[in-house]
PDB file of C-alpha atoms in Angstrom:
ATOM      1  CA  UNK G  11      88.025 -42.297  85.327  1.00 61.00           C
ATOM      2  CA  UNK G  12      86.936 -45.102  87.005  1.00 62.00           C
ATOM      3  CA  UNK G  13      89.954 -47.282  86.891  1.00 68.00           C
ATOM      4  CA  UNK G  14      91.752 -44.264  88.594  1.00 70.00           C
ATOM      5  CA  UNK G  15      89.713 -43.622  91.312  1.00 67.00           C
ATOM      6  CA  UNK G  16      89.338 -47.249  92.080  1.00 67.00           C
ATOM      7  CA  UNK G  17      93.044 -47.297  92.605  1.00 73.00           C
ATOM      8  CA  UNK G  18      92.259 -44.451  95.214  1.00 69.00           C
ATOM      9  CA  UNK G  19      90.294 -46.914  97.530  1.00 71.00           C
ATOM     10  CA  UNK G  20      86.681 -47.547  97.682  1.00 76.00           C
ATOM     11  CA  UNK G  21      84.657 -46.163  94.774  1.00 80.00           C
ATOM     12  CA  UNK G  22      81.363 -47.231  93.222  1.00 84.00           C
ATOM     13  CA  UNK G  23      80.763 -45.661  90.110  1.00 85.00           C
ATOM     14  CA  UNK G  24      76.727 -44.704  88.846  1.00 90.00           C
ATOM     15  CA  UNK G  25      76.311 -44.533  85.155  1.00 90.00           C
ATOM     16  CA  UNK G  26      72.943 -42.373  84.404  1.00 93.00           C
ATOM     17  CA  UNK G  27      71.871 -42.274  80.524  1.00 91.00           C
ATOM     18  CA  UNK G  28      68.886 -41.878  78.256  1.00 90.00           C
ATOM     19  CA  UNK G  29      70.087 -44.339  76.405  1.00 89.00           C
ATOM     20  CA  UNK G  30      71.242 -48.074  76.976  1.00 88.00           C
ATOM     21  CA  UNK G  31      74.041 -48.045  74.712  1.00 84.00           C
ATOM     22  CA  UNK G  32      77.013 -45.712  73.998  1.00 82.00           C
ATOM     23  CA  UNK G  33      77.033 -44.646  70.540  1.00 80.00           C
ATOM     24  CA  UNK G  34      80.725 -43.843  68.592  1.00 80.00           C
ATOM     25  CA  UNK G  35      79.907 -41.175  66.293  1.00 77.00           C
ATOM     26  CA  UNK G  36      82.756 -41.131  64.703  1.00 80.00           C
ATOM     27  CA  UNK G  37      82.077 -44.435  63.140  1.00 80.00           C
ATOM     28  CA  UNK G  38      79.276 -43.578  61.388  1.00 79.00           C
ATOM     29  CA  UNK G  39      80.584 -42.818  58.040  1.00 83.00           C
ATOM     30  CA  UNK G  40      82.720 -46.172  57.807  1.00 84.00           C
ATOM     31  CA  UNK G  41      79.490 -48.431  58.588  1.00 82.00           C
ATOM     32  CA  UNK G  42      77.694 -47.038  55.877  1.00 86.00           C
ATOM     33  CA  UNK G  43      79.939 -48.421  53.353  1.00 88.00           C
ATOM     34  CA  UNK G  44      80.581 -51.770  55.715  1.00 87.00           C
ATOM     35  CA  UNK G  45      77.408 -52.882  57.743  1.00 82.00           C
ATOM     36  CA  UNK G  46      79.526 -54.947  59.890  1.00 84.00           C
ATOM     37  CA  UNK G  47      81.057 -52.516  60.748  1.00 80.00           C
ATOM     38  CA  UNK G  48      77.531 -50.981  62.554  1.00 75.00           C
ATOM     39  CA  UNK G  49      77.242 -53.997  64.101  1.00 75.00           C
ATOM     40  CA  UNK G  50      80.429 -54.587  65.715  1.00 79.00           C
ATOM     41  CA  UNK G  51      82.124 -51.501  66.171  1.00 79.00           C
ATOM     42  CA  UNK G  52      79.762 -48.592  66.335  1.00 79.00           C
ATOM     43  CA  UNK G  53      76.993 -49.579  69.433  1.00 78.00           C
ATOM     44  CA  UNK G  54      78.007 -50.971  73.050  1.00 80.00           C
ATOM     45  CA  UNK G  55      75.678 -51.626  75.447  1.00 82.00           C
ATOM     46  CA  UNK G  56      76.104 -50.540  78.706  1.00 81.00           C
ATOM     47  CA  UNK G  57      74.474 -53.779  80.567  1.00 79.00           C
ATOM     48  CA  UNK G  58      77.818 -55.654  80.813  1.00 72.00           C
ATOM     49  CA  UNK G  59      80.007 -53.619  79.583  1.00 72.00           C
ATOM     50  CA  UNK G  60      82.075 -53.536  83.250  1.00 73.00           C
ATOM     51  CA  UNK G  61      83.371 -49.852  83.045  1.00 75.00           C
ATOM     52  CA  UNK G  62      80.958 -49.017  85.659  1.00 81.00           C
ATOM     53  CA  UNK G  63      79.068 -50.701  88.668  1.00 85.00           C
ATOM     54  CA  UNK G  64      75.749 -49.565  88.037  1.00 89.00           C
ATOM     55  CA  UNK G  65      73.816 -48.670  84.985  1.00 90.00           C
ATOM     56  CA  UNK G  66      70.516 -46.476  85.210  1.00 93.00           C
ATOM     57  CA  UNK G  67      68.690 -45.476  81.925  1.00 93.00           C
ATOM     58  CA  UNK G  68      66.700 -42.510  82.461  1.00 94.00           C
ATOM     59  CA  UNK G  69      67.062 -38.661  82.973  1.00 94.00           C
ATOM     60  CA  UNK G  70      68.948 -36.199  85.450  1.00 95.00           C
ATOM     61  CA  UNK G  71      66.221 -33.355  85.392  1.00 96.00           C
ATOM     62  CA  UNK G  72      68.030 -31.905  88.693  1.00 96.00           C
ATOM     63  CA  UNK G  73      71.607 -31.475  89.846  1.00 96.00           C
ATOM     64  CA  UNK G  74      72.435 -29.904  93.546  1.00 95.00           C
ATOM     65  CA  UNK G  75      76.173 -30.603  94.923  1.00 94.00           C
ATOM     66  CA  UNK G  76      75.319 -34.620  96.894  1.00 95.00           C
ATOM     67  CA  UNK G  77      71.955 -35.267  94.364  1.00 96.00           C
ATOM     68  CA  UNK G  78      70.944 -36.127  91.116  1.00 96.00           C
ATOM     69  CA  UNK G  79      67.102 -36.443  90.612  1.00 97.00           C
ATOM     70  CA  UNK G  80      65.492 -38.595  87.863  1.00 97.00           C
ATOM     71  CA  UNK G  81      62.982 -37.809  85.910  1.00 96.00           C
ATOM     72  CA  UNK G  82      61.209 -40.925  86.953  1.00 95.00           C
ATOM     73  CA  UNK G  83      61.124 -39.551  90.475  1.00 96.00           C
ATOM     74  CA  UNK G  84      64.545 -41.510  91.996  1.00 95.00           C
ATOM     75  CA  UNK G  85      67.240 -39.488  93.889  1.00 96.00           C
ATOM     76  CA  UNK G  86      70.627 -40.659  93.450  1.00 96.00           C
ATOM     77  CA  UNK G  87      72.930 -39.542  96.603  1.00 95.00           C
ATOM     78  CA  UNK G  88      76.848 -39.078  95.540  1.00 94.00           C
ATOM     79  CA  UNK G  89      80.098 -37.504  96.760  1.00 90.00           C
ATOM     80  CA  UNK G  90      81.455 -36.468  93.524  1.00 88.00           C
ATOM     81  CA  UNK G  91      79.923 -36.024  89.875  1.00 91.00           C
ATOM     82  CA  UNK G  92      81.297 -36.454  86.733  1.00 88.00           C
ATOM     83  CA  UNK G  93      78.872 -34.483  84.139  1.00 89.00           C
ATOM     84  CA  UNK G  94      79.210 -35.674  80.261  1.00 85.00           C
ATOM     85  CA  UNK G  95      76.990 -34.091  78.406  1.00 81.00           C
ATOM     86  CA  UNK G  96      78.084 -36.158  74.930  1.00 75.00           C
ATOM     87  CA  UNK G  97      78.139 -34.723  71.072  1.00 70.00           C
ATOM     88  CA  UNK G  98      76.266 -33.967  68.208  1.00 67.00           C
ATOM     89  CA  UNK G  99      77.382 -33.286  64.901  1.00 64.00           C
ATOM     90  CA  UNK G 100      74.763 -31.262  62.182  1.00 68.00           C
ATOM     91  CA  UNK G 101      76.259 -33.871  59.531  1.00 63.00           C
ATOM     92  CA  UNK G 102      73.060 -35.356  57.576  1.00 63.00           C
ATOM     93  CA  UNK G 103      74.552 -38.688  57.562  1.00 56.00           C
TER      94      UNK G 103
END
């Protein structure tokens, strides 16, 4: 998303998540049987990771059309959202 919208002109892009890494599920089974796989293939932190221009960890507990409000207290002001809300699987892997 990001790449396309910077094409548009001037975007700055807010990444808000509990955690500091993105997780591919997907992966899971494979780096059981390979560790290195786990290592290298299945984690990736956000801090770094250039898809966005900032990274917060922490909470939206409130969502209005221009807001986002942390748990933590901090308002985050924006033009458009982008709401992800991830996956789960009930796998007991």
């Amino acid at each position: 998303v990001r790449s396309i919208l910077k094409r548009a002109g001037d975007v700055y892009t807010i990444l808000v998540d509990r955690k500091e890494y993105f997780e591919v599920n997907f992966v899971s089974p494979r780096a059981l049987v390979d560790p290195r796989v786990a290592r290298d293939q299945m984690l990736y932190n956000y801090h770094g990771f250039g898809l966005v221009d900032k990274f917060i960890q922490g909470e939206i507990v409130k969502l209005d059309s221009k807001h986002a409000m942390l748990k933590k207290g901090t308002a985050i002001v924006f033009d458009y959202a982008v709401v992800c809300t991830g996956s789960s699987y009930s796998s007991s892997l």
